[in-house]
Coordinates of N, CA and C and ligand atoms in Angstrom, one line a residue:
M1 N 24.1 8.5 -6.6 CA 24.2 9.7 -5.8 C 24.8 9.4 -4.5
T2 N 25.9 10.1 -4.2 CA 26.6 9.7 -3.0 C 26.4 10.8 -1.9
D3 N 25.5 11.7 -2.1 CA 25.2 12.8 -1.1 C 24.9 12.2 0.2
L4 N 25.5 12.8 1.3 CA 25.2 12.3 2.6 C 23.7 12.4 3.0
A5 N 23.1 13.5 2.6 CA 21.7 13.7 3.0 C 20.8 12.6 2.4
V6 N 21.2 12.2 1.2 CA 20.4 11.1 0.5 C 20.6 9.8 1.3
T7 N 21.9 9.5 1.6 CA 22.2 8.3 2.3 C 21.4 8.2 3.6
V8 N 21.4 9.4 4.4 CA 20.7 9.4 5.7 C 19.2 9.2 5.5
S9 N 18.6 9.9 4.5 CA 17.2 9.8 4.2 C 16.8 8.4 3.9
Y10 N 17.6 7.8 3.0 CA 17.3 6.4 2.5 C 17.4 5.4 3.7
S11 N 18.4 5.6 4.5 CA 18.6 4.7 5.7 C 17.4 4.8 6.7
L12 N 17.0 6.1 6.9 CA 15.9 6.3 7.8 C 14.6 5.6 7.2
S13 N 14.4 5.8 5.9 CA 13.2 5.1 5.3 C 13.3 3.6 5.5
A14 N 14.5 3.0 5.3 CA 14.7 1.6 5.4 C 14.3 1.2 6.8
L15 N 14.7 2.0 7.8 CA 14.4 1.6 9.2 C 12.9 1.7 9.5
G16 N 12.3 2.8 9.0 CA 10.9 3.0 9.1 C 10.1 1.9 8.5
L17 N 10.6 1.4 7.3 CA 9.9 0.3 6.7 C 10.0 -1.0 7.5
L18 N 11.2 -1.1 8.1 CA 11.4 -2.3 9.0 C 10.4 -2.3 10.1
A19 N 10.1 -1.1 10.6 CA 9.1 -1.0 11.7 C 7.7 -1.5 11.1
G20 N 7.5 -1.2 9.8 CA 6.2 -1.7 9.2 C 6.2 -3.2 9.1
V21 N 7.3 -3.8 8.8 CA 7.4 -5.3 8.8 C 7.0 -5.8 10.2
G22 N 7.6 -5.2 11.2 CA 7.3 -5.6 12.6 C 5.8 -5.5 12.9
V23 N 5.1 -4.5 12.4 CA 3.7 -4.3 12.7 C 2.9 -5.4 12.0
V24 N 3.2 -5.8 10.8 CA 2.5 -6.8 10.1 C 2.8 -8.2 10.8
L25 N 4.0 -8.4 11.2 CA 4.3 -9.7 11.8 C 3.5 -9.8 13.1
A26 N 3.4 -8.7 13.9 CA 2.7 -8.7 15.2 C 1.2 -9.1 14.9
M27 N 0.7 -8.6 13.8 CA -0.7 -8.8 13.5 C -0.9 -10.3 13.1
M28 N 0.1 -10.9 12.4 CA 0.0 -12.3 11.9 C 0.1 -13.2 13.1
R29 N 0.8 -12.8 14.1 CA 1.0 -13.7 15.3 C -0.1 -13.7 16.3
S30 N -1.0 -12.7 16.1 CA -2.1 -12.5 17.1 C -3.1 -13.7 16.9
S31 N -3.5 -14.3 18.0 CA -4.4 -15.4 17.9 C -5.9 -14.9 17.8
R32 N -6.1 -13.7 18.0 CA -7.5 -13.1 17.9 C -7.9 -12.7 16.5
V33 N -6.8 -12.6 15.7 CA -7.1 -12.1 14.3 C -6.9 -13.2 13.3
D34 N -7.8 -13.3 12.3 CA -7.6 -14.4 11.3 C -6.7 -13.9 10.2
S35 N -5.5 -14.3 10.2 CA -4.5 -13.8 9.3 C -4.8 -14.1 7.8
D36 N -5.5 -15.3 7.6 CA -5.9 -15.6 6.2 C -7.0 -14.7 5.7
R37 N -8.0 -14.4 6.6 CA -9.1 -13.5 6.2 C -8.6 -12.1 6.0
G38 N -7.6 -11.7 6.7 CA -7.0 -10.4 6.5 C -6.0 -10.3 5.4
K39 N -5.6 -11.5 4.8 CA -4.6 -11.5 3.7 C -3.3 -10.8 4.1
F40 N -2.9 -11.1 5.4 CA -1.7 -10.3 5.9 C -0.4 -10.7 5.2
A41 N -0.4 -11.9 4.6 CA 0.9 -12.3 3.9 C 1.2 -11.3 2.8
W42 N 0.1 -10.9 2.1 CA 0.3 -9.9 1.0 C 0.8 -8.6 1.5
L43 N 0.2 -8.2 2.7 CA 0.6 -6.9 3.3 C 2.1 -7.0 3.7
L44 N 2.6 -8.1 4.1 CA 4.0 -8.3 4.5 C 4.9 -7.9 3.4
V45 N 4.5 -8.2 2.2 CA 5.4 -8.0 1.0 C 5.7 -6.4 0.9
I46 N 4.7 -5.6 1.3 CA 4.8 -4.2 1.0 C 6.0 -3.5 1.7
P47 N 6.1 -3.6 3.0 CA 7.3 -2.9 3.7 C 8.5 -3.8 3.5
S48 N 8.4 -5.1 3.3 CA 9.6 -5.9 3.1 C 10.3 -5.6 1.8
F49 N 9.6 -5.6 0.7 CA 10.2 -5.3 -0.6 C 10.7 -3.9 -0.6
A50 N 9.9 -3.0 -0.1 CA 10.4 -1.6 -0.2 C 11.6 -1.4 0.7
G51 N 11.6 -2.0 1.9 CA 12.8 -1.9 2.8 C 14.1 -2.4 2.1
L52 N 13.9 -3.5 1.4 CA 15.1 -4.1 0.7 C 15.5 -3.2 -0.4
S53 N 14.6 -2.6 -1.2 CA 14.9 -1.6 -2.2 C 15.7 -0.4 -1.7
Y54 N 15.2 0.0 -0.5 CA 15.9 1.2 0.1 C 17.3 0.8 0.5
V55 N 17.5 -0.4 1.0 CA 18.9 -0.8 1.4 C 19.8 -0.8 0.1
L56 N 19.2 -1.3 -1.0 CA 20.0 -1.4 -2.3 C 20.3 0.1 -2.8
M57 N 19.2 0.9 -2.6 CA 19.4 2.3 -3.1 C 20.4 3.1 -2.3
T58 N 20.4 2.8 -1.0 CA 21.4 3.4 -0.1 C 22.8 3.0 -0.5
L59 N 23.0 1.8 -1.0 CA 24.3 1.3 -1.5 C 24.6 1.7 -2.9
N60 N 23.7 2.5 -3.5 CA 23.9 3.0 -4.9 C 23.9 1.9 -5.9
I61 N 23.0 0.9 -5.7 CA 22.9 -0.2 -6.6 C 21.7 0.1 -7.6
G62 N 21.9 -0.2 -8.9 CA 20.8 0.0 -9.8 C 20.5 1.4 -10.3
I63 N 21.6 2.2 -10.4 CA 21.4 3.6 -10.9 C 21.7 3.7 -12.4
V64 N 20.8 4.3 -13.2 CA 21.2 4.6 -14.6 C 21.2 6.1 -14.8
E65 N 22.0 6.5 -15.8 CA 22.1 7.9 -16.1 C 21.2 8.2 -17.3
V66 N 20.4 9.3 -17.1 CA 19.6 9.8 -18.3 C 20.0 11.2 -18.5
G67 N 20.6 11.5 -19.6 CA 21.2 12.9 -19.7 C 22.1 13.1 -18.6
D68 N 21.9 14.2 -17.8 CA 22.7 14.3 -16.6 C 22.0 14.1 -15.3
T69 N 20.9 13.3 -15.4 CA 20.2 12.9 -14.1 C 20.3 11.4 -13.9
E70 N 20.3 11.1 -12.6 CA 20.4 9.6 -12.3 C 19.0 9.1 -11.9
V71 N 18.7 7.9 -12.4 CA 17.4 7.3 -12.1 C 17.7 6.0 -11.3
Y72 N 17.0 5.9 -10.2 CA 17.1 4.7 -9.4 C 16.1 3.6 -9.9
L73 N 16.6 2.5 -10.5 CA 15.7 1.5 -11.0 C 15.0 0.8 -9.9
F74 N 15.6 0.6 -8.7 CA 15.0 -0.1 -7.7 C 13.7 0.7 -7.1
R75 N 13.7 2.0 -7.3 CA 12.6 2.8 -6.9 C 11.4 2.3 -7.7
Y76 N 11.6 2.2 -9.0 CA 10.5 1.8 -9.9 C 10.1 0.4 -9.7
L77 N 11.1 -0.5 -9.5 CA 10.8 -1.9 -9.3 C 10.0 -2.1 -8.0
D78 N 10.4 -1.3 -7.0 CA 9.6 -1.3 -5.7 C 8.2 -0.9 -6.0
W79 N 8.0 0.3 -6.6 CA 6.7 0.8 -6.9 C 5.8 -0.2 -7.8
L80 N 6.5 -0.9 -8.7 CA 5.8 -1.8 -9.6 C 5.3 -3.0 -8.8
V81 N 6.0 -3.4 -7.8 CA 5.5 -4.6 -7.0 C 4.6 -4.1 -5.9
T82 N 4.9 -3.0 -5.2 CA 4.1 -2.7 -4.0 C 2.9 -1.8 -4.2
T83 N 2.9 -0.9 -5.2 CA 1.7 -0.1 -5.3 C 0.5 -0.8 -5.8
P84 N 0.6 -1.9 -6.7 CA -0.6 -2.6 -7.0 C -1.1 -3.3 -5.8
L85 N -0.2 -3.7 -4.9 CA -0.7 -4.4 -3.6 C -1.4 -3.4 -2.8
L86 N -0.9 -2.2 -2.6 CA -1.5 -1.2 -1.8 C -2.9 -0.8 -2.3
V87 N -3.0 -0.7 -3.6 CA -4.3 -0.2 -4.1 C -5.3 -1.4 -4.2
G88 N -4.7 -2.6 -4.5 CA -5.5 -3.8 -4.6 C -6.1 -4.2 -3.3
Y89 N -5.3 -4.0 -2.2 CA -5.8 -4.4 -0.9 C -7.0 -3.5 -0.5
V90 N -7.0 -2.3 -0.9 CA -8.1 -1.4 -0.6 C -9.4 -2.0 -1.2
G91 N -9.3 -2.6 -2.4 CA -10.4 -3.2 -3.0 C -10.8 -4.5 -2.3
Y92 N -9.8 -5.2 -1.8 CA -10.1 -6.4 -1.0 C -10.9 -6.1 0.2
V93 N -10.5 -5.0 0.9 CA -11.1 -4.6 2.2 C -12.6 -4.2 1.8
A94 N -12.8 -3.5 0.7 CA -14.1 -3.1 0.3 C -15.0 -4.3 -0.1
G95 N -14.4 -5.4 -0.3 CA -15.1 -6.6 -0.7 C -15.4 -6.6 -2.2
A96 N -14.6 -5.9 -3.0 CA -14.8 -5.9 -4.4 C -14.5 -7.2 -5.1
P97 N -15.2 -7.6 -6.2 CA -14.8 -8.8 -6.9 C -13.4 -8.8 -7.5
R98 N -12.9 -9.9 -7.7 CA -11.5 -10.1 -8.2 C -11.2 -9.2 -9.5
K99 N -12.2 -9.2 -10.4 CA -12.0 -8.5 -11.6 C -11.7 -7.0 -11.4
W100 N -12.3 -6.4 -10.4 CA -12.1 -5.0 -10.1 C -10.7 -4.8 -9.4
I101 N -10.4 -5.8 -8.6 CA -9.1 -5.7 -7.9 C -8.0 -5.8 -8.9
A102 N -8.2 -6.8 -9.9 CA -7.2 -6.9 -11.0 C -7.1 -5.7 -11.8
A103 N -8.3 -5.1 -12.1 CA -8.3 -3.9 -13.0 C -7.5 -2.7 -12.3
V104 N -7.8 -2.5 -11.0 CA -7.1 -1.4 -10.4 C -5.6 -1.6 -10.3
A105 N -5.2 -2.9 -10.0 CA -3.8 -3.2 -9.9 C -3.1 -3.1 -11.2
G106 N -3.9 -3.5 -12.3 CA -3.3 -3.3 -13.7 C -3.1 -1.9 -14.1
A107 N -4.1 -1.1 -13.8 CA -4.0 0.4 -14.1 C -2.8 1.0 -13.4
D108 N -2.7 0.6 -12.1 CA -1.5 1.1 -11.3 C -0.2 0.6 -11.9
A109 N -0.1 -0.7 -12.2 CA 1.2 -1.1 -12.8 C 1.5 -0.4 -14.1
L110 N 0.5 -0.1 -14.9 CA 0.8 0.6 -16.2 C 1.2 2.0 -15.9
M111 N 0.6 2.6 -14.8 CA 1.0 4.0 -14.5 C 2.4 4.1 -14.1
I112 N 2.9 3.1 -13.4 CA 4.3 3.0 -12.9 C 5.2 2.7 -14.1
A113 N 4.9 1.7 -14.9 CA 5.7 1.3 -16.0 C 5.9 2.4 -17.0
V114 N 4.7 3.1 -17.4 CA 4.8 4.2 -18.3 C 5.5 5.4 -17.7
G115 N 5.3 5.6 -16.4 CA 6.1 6.6 -15.7 C 7.6 6.4 -15.7
L116 N 8.0 5.2 -15.6 CA 9.4 4.9 -15.7 C 9.9 5.2 -17.1
G117 N 9.1 4.8 -18.1 CA 9.4 5.2 -19.5 C 9.6 6.7 -19.7
A118 N 8.7 7.4 -19.1 CA 8.7 8.9 -19.3 C 10.0 9.5 -18.6
T119 N 10.3 8.8 -17.5 CA 11.5 9.3 -16.8 C 12.8 9.0 -17.6
L120 N 12.8 7.9 -18.2 CA 14.0 7.5 -19.0 C 14.1 8.2 -20.4
A121 N 12.9 8.7 -20.8 CA 12.9 9.3 -22.2 C 13.4 10.8 -22.1
T122 N 13.6 11.3 -23.3 CA 14.0 12.7 -23.3 C 13.1 13.4 -24.3
G123 N 13.1 14.8 -24.3 CA 12.3 15.5 -25.3 C 10.8 15.3 -25.1
I124 N 10.0 15.4 -26.2 CA 8.6 15.4 -26.1 C 8.0 14.1 -25.5
A125 N 8.8 13.0 -25.8 CA 8.4 11.6 -25.3 C 8.2 11.6 -23.8
T126 N 9.0 12.4 -23.1 CA 8.8 12.5 -21.7 C 7.4 13.0 -21.3
W127 N 6.9 14.0 -22.0 CA 5.6 14.6 -21.6 C 4.5 13.7 -22.1
V128 N 4.7 13.0 -23.3 CA 3.6 12.1 -23.7 C 3.5 11.0 -22.7
G129 N 4.6 10.5 -22.2 CA 4.7 9.4 -21.2 C 4.0 9.9 -19.9
F130 N 4.3 11.1 -19.5 CA 3.7 11.7 -18.3 C 2.2 11.7 -18.4
A131 N 1.7 12.2 -19.6 CA 0.3 12.3 -19.7 C -0.4 10.9 -19.7
V132 N 0.2 9.9 -20.4 CA -0.4 8.6 -20.4 C -0.4 8.0 -18.9
S133 N 0.8 8.1 -18.3 CA 0.8 7.6 -16.9 C -0.2 8.3 -16.0
G134 N -0.3 9.6 -16.2 CA -1.3 10.4 -15.4 C -2.7 9.9 -15.7
G135 N -3.0 9.5 -17.0 CA -4.3 9.0 -17.3 C -4.6 7.7 -16.5
F136 N -3.6 6.9 -16.4 CA -3.8 5.6 -15.6 C -4.0 6.0 -14.1
H137 N -3.4 7.0 -13.7 CA -3.6 7.5 -12.3 C -5.1 7.9 -12.1
V138 N -5.6 8.6 -13.1 CA -7.0 9.0 -13.0 C -8.0 7.8 -13.0
V139 N -7.6 6.8 -13.8 CA -8.5 5.6 -13.8 C -8.5 5.0 -12.5
L140 N -7.3 4.9 -11.9 CA -7.1 4.3 -10.6 C -8.0 5.0 -9.5
L141 N -7.9 6.4 -9.6 CA -8.7 7.2 -8.6 C -10.2 7.0 -8.9
G142 N -10.6 6.8 -10.1 CA -12.0 6.6 -10.5 C -12.5 5.3 -9.8
V143 N -11.7 4.2 -9.9 CA -12.1 2.9 -9.3 C -12.2 3.1 -7.8
L144 N -11.2 3.8 -7.2 CA -11.1 3.9 -5.8 C -12.3 4.7 -5.2
Y145 N -12.7 5.7 -5.9 CA -13.8 6.6 -5.4 C -15.2 6.3 -6.0
L146 N -15.3 5.7 -7.2 CA -16.6 5.5 -7.8 C -17.0 4.0 -7.8
V147 N -16.1 3.1 -7.8 CA -16.4 1.7 -7.9 C -16.4 1.0 -6.5
F148 N -15.2 1.1 -5.8 CA -15.1 0.4 -4.6 C -16.1 0.7 -3.5
P149 N -16.6 2.0 -3.4 CA -17.6 2.3 -2.4 C -18.9 1.5 -2.5
R150 N -19.2 1.2 -3.8 CA -20.4 0.4 -4.0 C -20.4 -0.9 -3.2
F151 N -19.2 -1.6 -3.2 CA -19.1 -2.8 -2.5 C -18.9 -2.6 -1.0
A152 N -18.1 -1.6 -0.7 CA -17.8 -1.3 0.7 C -19.0 -1.1 1.5
R153 N -20.1 -0.5 0.9 CA -21.3 -0.1 1.7 C -22.0 -1.4 2.2
E154 N -21.7 -2.5 1.5 CA -22.4 -3.8 1.9 C -21.6 -4.5 3.0
N155 N -20.5 -3.9 3.4 CA -19.5 -4.6 4.2 C -19.2 -3.7 5.5
R156 N -20.3 -3.6 6.3 CA -20.3 -2.6 7.4 C -19.0 -2.7 8.3
E157 N -18.7 -4.0 8.7 CA -17.6 -4.1 9.7 C -16.2 -3.7 9.1
R158 N -16.1 -3.6 7.8 CA -14.8 -3.2 7.2 C -14.9 -1.8 6.7
Y159 N -16.0 -1.2 6.8 CA -16.2 0.1 6.1 C -15.2 1.2 6.6
R160 N -15.0 1.2 7.9 CA -14.1 2.3 8.5 C -12.7 2.1 8.0
L161 N -12.2 0.8 8.0 CA -10.8 0.6 7.4 C -10.8 1.0 6.0
F162 N -11.9 0.6 5.2 CA -11.9 1.0 3.8 C -11.7 2.5 3.6
K163 N -12.5 3.3 4.4 CA -12.4 4.8 4.2 C -11.0 5.3 4.5
I164 N -10.4 4.8 5.6 CA -9.1 5.2 5.9 C -8.1 5.0 4.8
L165 N -8.1 3.7 4.3 CA -7.1 3.3 3.2 C -7.4 4.1 1.9
Q166 N -8.7 4.2 1.6 CA -9.1 4.9 0.4 C -8.5 6.3 0.4
N167 N -8.7 7.0 1.5 CA -8.2 8.4 1.5 C -6.7 8.5 1.6
H168 N -6.1 7.6 2.3 CA -4.7 7.6 2.5 C -4.0 7.4 1.1
V169 N -4.5 6.5 0.3 CA -4.0 6.2 -1.1 C -4.4 7.4 -2.0
G170 N -5.7 7.7 -1.9 CA -6.3 8.7 -2.9 C -5.6 10.1 -2.7
L171 N -5.3 10.5 -1.5 CA -4.8 11.9 -1.3 C -3.2 11.9 -1.3
L172 N -2.6 11.0 -0.6 CA -1.1 11.0 -0.5 C -0.5 10.8 -1.9
W173 N -1.0 9.9 -2.7 CA -0.4 9.6 -4.0 C -0.4 10.8 -5.0
L174 N -1.3 11.8 -4.7 CA -1.3 12.9 -5.6 C 0.0 13.7 -5.6
A175 N 0.7 13.5 -4.5 CA 2.0 14.2 -4.4 C 3.0 13.7 -5.4
Y176 N 2.9 12.4 -5.9 CA 4.0 11.9 -6.7 C 4.1 12.6 -8.1
P177 N 2.9 12.7 -8.9 CA 3.1 13.4 -10.2 C 3.5 14.8 -10.0
V178 N 3.0 15.5 -8.9 CA 3.4 16.9 -8.7 C 4.9 17.0 -8.5
L179 N 5.4 16.1 -7.7 CA 6.8 16.1 -7.4 C 7.6 15.8 -8.6
W180 N 7.1 14.9 -9.4 CA 7.8 14.5 -10.7 C 8.0 15.7 -11.6
I181 N 6.9 16.5 -11.7 CA 7.0 17.7 -12.6 C 8.0 18.7 -12.1
A182 N 8.2 18.8 -10.7 CA 9.1 19.7 -10.1 C 10.5 19.2 -10.1
S183 N 10.7 17.9 -10.3 CA 12.0 17.2 -10.2 C 12.8 17.4 -11.4
P184 N 14.1 16.9 -11.4 CA 14.9 17.0 -12.7 C 14.3 16.2 -13.9
A185 N 13.4 15.2 -13.6 CA 12.8 14.5 -14.7 C 11.8 15.5 -15.4
G186 N 11.3 16.5 -14.7 CA 10.4 17.5 -15.4 C 11.1 18.8 -15.5
F187 N 10.6 19.8 -14.8 CA 11.2 21.2 -14.9 C 12.4 21.5 -14.0
E188 N 12.8 20.6 -13.2 CA 13.9 20.8 -12.3 C 13.8 22.0 -11.4
Y189 N 12.7 22.2 -10.8 CA 12.6 23.3 -9.8 C 13.3 22.8 -8.5
I190 N 13.2 21.5 -8.3 CA 13.8 20.9 -7.1 C 15.0 20.0 -7.6
S191 N 16.1 20.1 -6.8 CA 17.3 19.4 -7.2 C 17.1 17.8 -7.1
A192 N 18.1 17.1 -7.7 CA 18.0 15.6 -7.6 C 18.1 15.2 -6.1
V193 N 18.9 15.9 -5.3 CA 19.0 15.5 -3.9 C 17.7 15.8 -3.1
G194 N 17.2 17.0 -3.4 CA 15.9 17.4 -2.7 C 14.8 16.4 -3.1
T195 N 14.7 16.0 -4.4 CA 13.7 15.1 -4.8 C 13.9 13.7 -4.1
A196 N 15.1 13.2 -4.1 CA 15.3 11.9 -3.5 C 14.9 11.9 -2.0
M197 N 15.2 13.1 -1.3 CA 14.8 13.2 0.1 C 13.3 13.2 0.3
I198 N 12.6 13.9 -0.5 CA 11.1 14.0 -0.4 C 10.5 12.7 -0.7
I199 N 11.0 12.0 -1.8 CA 10.4 10.7 -2.1 C 10.6 9.7 -1.0
A200 N 11.8 9.7 -0.4 CA 12.1 8.8 0.7 C 11.1 9.0 1.8
Y201 N 10.7 10.2 2.0 CA 9.8 10.5 3.1 C 8.3 10.0 2.7
I202 N 7.9 10.4 1.5 CA 6.5 10.0 1.2 C 6.3 8.5 1.0
D203 N 7.4 7.9 0.5 CA 7.3 6.4 0.3 C 7.1 5.7 1.7
L204 N 7.8 6.3 2.7 CA 7.7 5.7 4.0 C 6.2 6.0 4.5
V205 N 5.8 7.2 4.4 CA 4.4 7.5 4.8 C 3.3 6.7 4.1
A206 N 3.6 6.4 2.8 CA 2.6 5.6 2.1 C 2.6 4.2 2.5
K207 N 3.6 3.7 3.3 CA 3.6 2.2 3.6 C 3.5 1.9 5.1
T208 N 4.4 2.4 5.9 CA 4.3 2.0 7.3 C 3.0 2.5 8.0
P209 N 2.5 3.7 7.8 CA 1.2 4.1 8.4 C 0.1 3.3 7.8
Y210 N 0.2 2.9 6.5 CA -0.9 2.1 5.9 C -1.0 0.8 6.6
V211 N 0.1 0.1 6.9 CA 0.0 -1.2 7.6 C -0.4 -1.0 9.0
Y212 N 0.0 0.1 9.6 CA -0.5 0.4 10.9 C -2.0 0.7 11.0
F213 N -2.5 1.3 10.0 CA -4.0 1.5 10.0 C -4.7 0.2 10.0
V214 N -4.2 -0.8 9.2 CA -4.8 -2.1 9.2 C -4.7 -2.7 10.6
Y215 N -3.5 -2.5 11.2 CA -3.3 -3.1 12.5 C -4.3 -2.5 13.5
S216 N -4.5 -1.2 13.4 CA -5.4 -0.6 14.4 C -6.8 -0.9 14.2
E217 N -7.2 -1.4 13.0 CA -8.6 -1.8 12.7 C -8.7 -3.3 12.6
R218 N -7.7 -4.0 13.1 CA -7.6 -5.5 12.9 C -8.8 -6.2 13.4
A219 N -9.6 -5.6 14.3 CA -10.8 -6.3 14.9 C -11.8 -6.7 13.8
C220 N -11.7 -6.0 12.6 CA -12.7 -6.4 11.5 C -12.3 -7.7 10.9
F221 N -11.1 -8.2 11.2 CA -10.7 -9.5 10.8 C -10.6 -10.5 11.9
A222 N -11.4 -10.2 13.0 CA -11.3 -11.1 14.2 C -11.6 -12.5 13.8
V223 N -11.0 -13.5 14.6 CA -11.3 -14.9 14.4 C -12.8 -15.0 14.5
D224 N -13.5 -15.6 13.5 CA -14.9 -15.6 13.4 C -15.7 -15.6 14.7
P225 N -16.3 -14.5 15.1 CA -17.0 -14.3 16.3 C -18.3 -15.2 16.4
V226 N -18.9 -15.5 15.2 CA -20.2 -16.2 15.2 C -20.0 -17.6 15.7
S227 N -18.9 -18.3 15.1 CA -18.7 -19.7 15.4 C -18.2 -19.8 16.9
A228 N -17.5 -18.7 17.3 CA -17.0 -18.7 18.7 C -18.2 -18.7 19.6
D229 N -19.3 -18.0 19.3 CA -20.5 -17.9 20.1 C -21.2 -19.3 20.0
D230 N -21.2 -19.9 18.8 CA -21.9 -21.2 18.7 C -21.2 -22.2 19.6
A231 N -19.9 -22.2 19.7 CA -19.1 -23.2 20.5 C -19.5 -23.0 22.0
E232 N -19.7 -21.7 22.3 CA -20.0 -21.4 23.7 C -21.4 -22.0 24.0
T233 N -22.4 -21.8 23.1 CA -23.8 -22.2 23.3 C -23.8 -23.8 23.4
D234 N -23.0 -24.5 22.5 CA -23.0 -25.9 22.6 C -22.6 -26.4 24.0
R235 N -21.5 -25.8 24.5 CA -21.0 -26.2 25.8 C -22.1 -26.0 26.9
T236 N -22.8 -24.9 26.8 CA -23.8 -24.6 27.8 C -24.9 -25.7 27.8
I237 N -25.3 -26.1 26.5 CA -26.4 -27.1 26.4 C -25.9 -28.4 27.0
D238 N -24.6 -28.8 26.6 CA -24.1 -30.1 27.1 C -24.1 -30.1 28.6
T239 N -23.7 -29.0 29.3 CA -23.7 -29.0 30.7 C -25.1 -29.1 31.3
D240 N -26.0 -28.4 30.7 CA -27.4 -28.5 31.2 C -27.9 -30.0 31.1
E241 N -27.6 -30.6 30.0 CA -28.1 -32.0 29.8 C -27.5 -32.9 30.9
M242 N -26.2 -32.7 31.1 CA -25.5 -33.5 32.2 C -26.2 -33.3 33.5
T243 N -26.5 -32.1 33.8 CA -27.1 -31.8 35.1 C -28.4 -32.5 35.2
V244 N -29.2 -32.5 34.1 CA -30.5 -33.2 34.1 C -30.3 -34.7 34.4
A245 N -29.3 -35.3 33.6 CA -29.0 -36.7 33.7 C -28.6 -37.1 35.2
D246 N -27.8 -36.2 35.7 CA -27.3 -36.5 37.1 C -28.4 -36.5 38.1
D247 N -29.4 -35.6 37.9 CA -30.5 -35.6 38.8 C -31.3 -36.9 38.7
Ligands
LIG301 C1 4.8 9.1 -11.9 C2 5.2 10.0 -13.1 C3 4.3 10.0 -14.2 C4 2.9 10.4 -13.7 C5 2.4 9.8 -12.5 C6 3.3 9.2 -11.6 C7 2.7 8.6 -10.4 C8 3.3 7.9 -9.5 C9 2.7 7.4 -8.2 C10 3.5 6.7 -7.4 C11 3.2 6.1 -6.2 C12 4.1 5.6 -5.4 C13 3.9 5.0 -4.1 C14 5.0 4.5 -3.6 C15 5.0 3.9 -2.3 O1 6.1 3.6 -1.8 C16 5.3 7.7 -12.1 C17 5.6 9.7 -10.7 C18 1.0 9.8 -12.2 C19 1.3 7.7 -7.9 C20 2.7 5.1 -3.4

């Protein structure tokens, strides 16, 4: 698609995602926050990979024709890599065990892969694919709202961040299947250009604010405050003993 409006929208999203990379890097460099405990290296992948995909899409790389509509393969590759991370990280913040994080990331990846199949298919197969992909979306929402809260309640200092990310993912992502139905892949109420512009916007909102929310709540990954207190106590005791000895 060589439409100027699409090129401008994609370039703006690439820039906005670059800002997201900056936010994660700032958090990784902070000496007050434990980058390992926050698993920030995984977060870095989210805006970086998406930003790169947007650059490639701006350059019209990786487009395939289905009937008379064009499908951006890098969009689905970006979603396949970054959406399991977005939803898996919510589970990590909740303190959920690995098996649940893997389950939600797996349901998400299947939702995207089957969604791509539905987009590339024609006729009834499109709608069968949509229904299956939608089913995985429901599973994902079920884990997000019924399973993760059980673990998050035990994790008071991360609870606020968990609620923010849970609702950000749970609500914003509902826009995607709705948009898909209205796009040329579904009933074509919205043109290919309009669809591309809206997706560029929601993709950006799904990622850069997400990492910013982690940044604003980064105190929950503070460098272990308990051992910092212990170190302080040790020093006080040493000084006291020296004072006694000097006397
Ligand atoms: C499709 C079509 C088939 C049905 C469903 C879909 C859901 C897609 C979602 C995508 C989320 C993307 C994000 C991207 C961030 O950059 C594949 C559109 C349910 C939920 C968050």
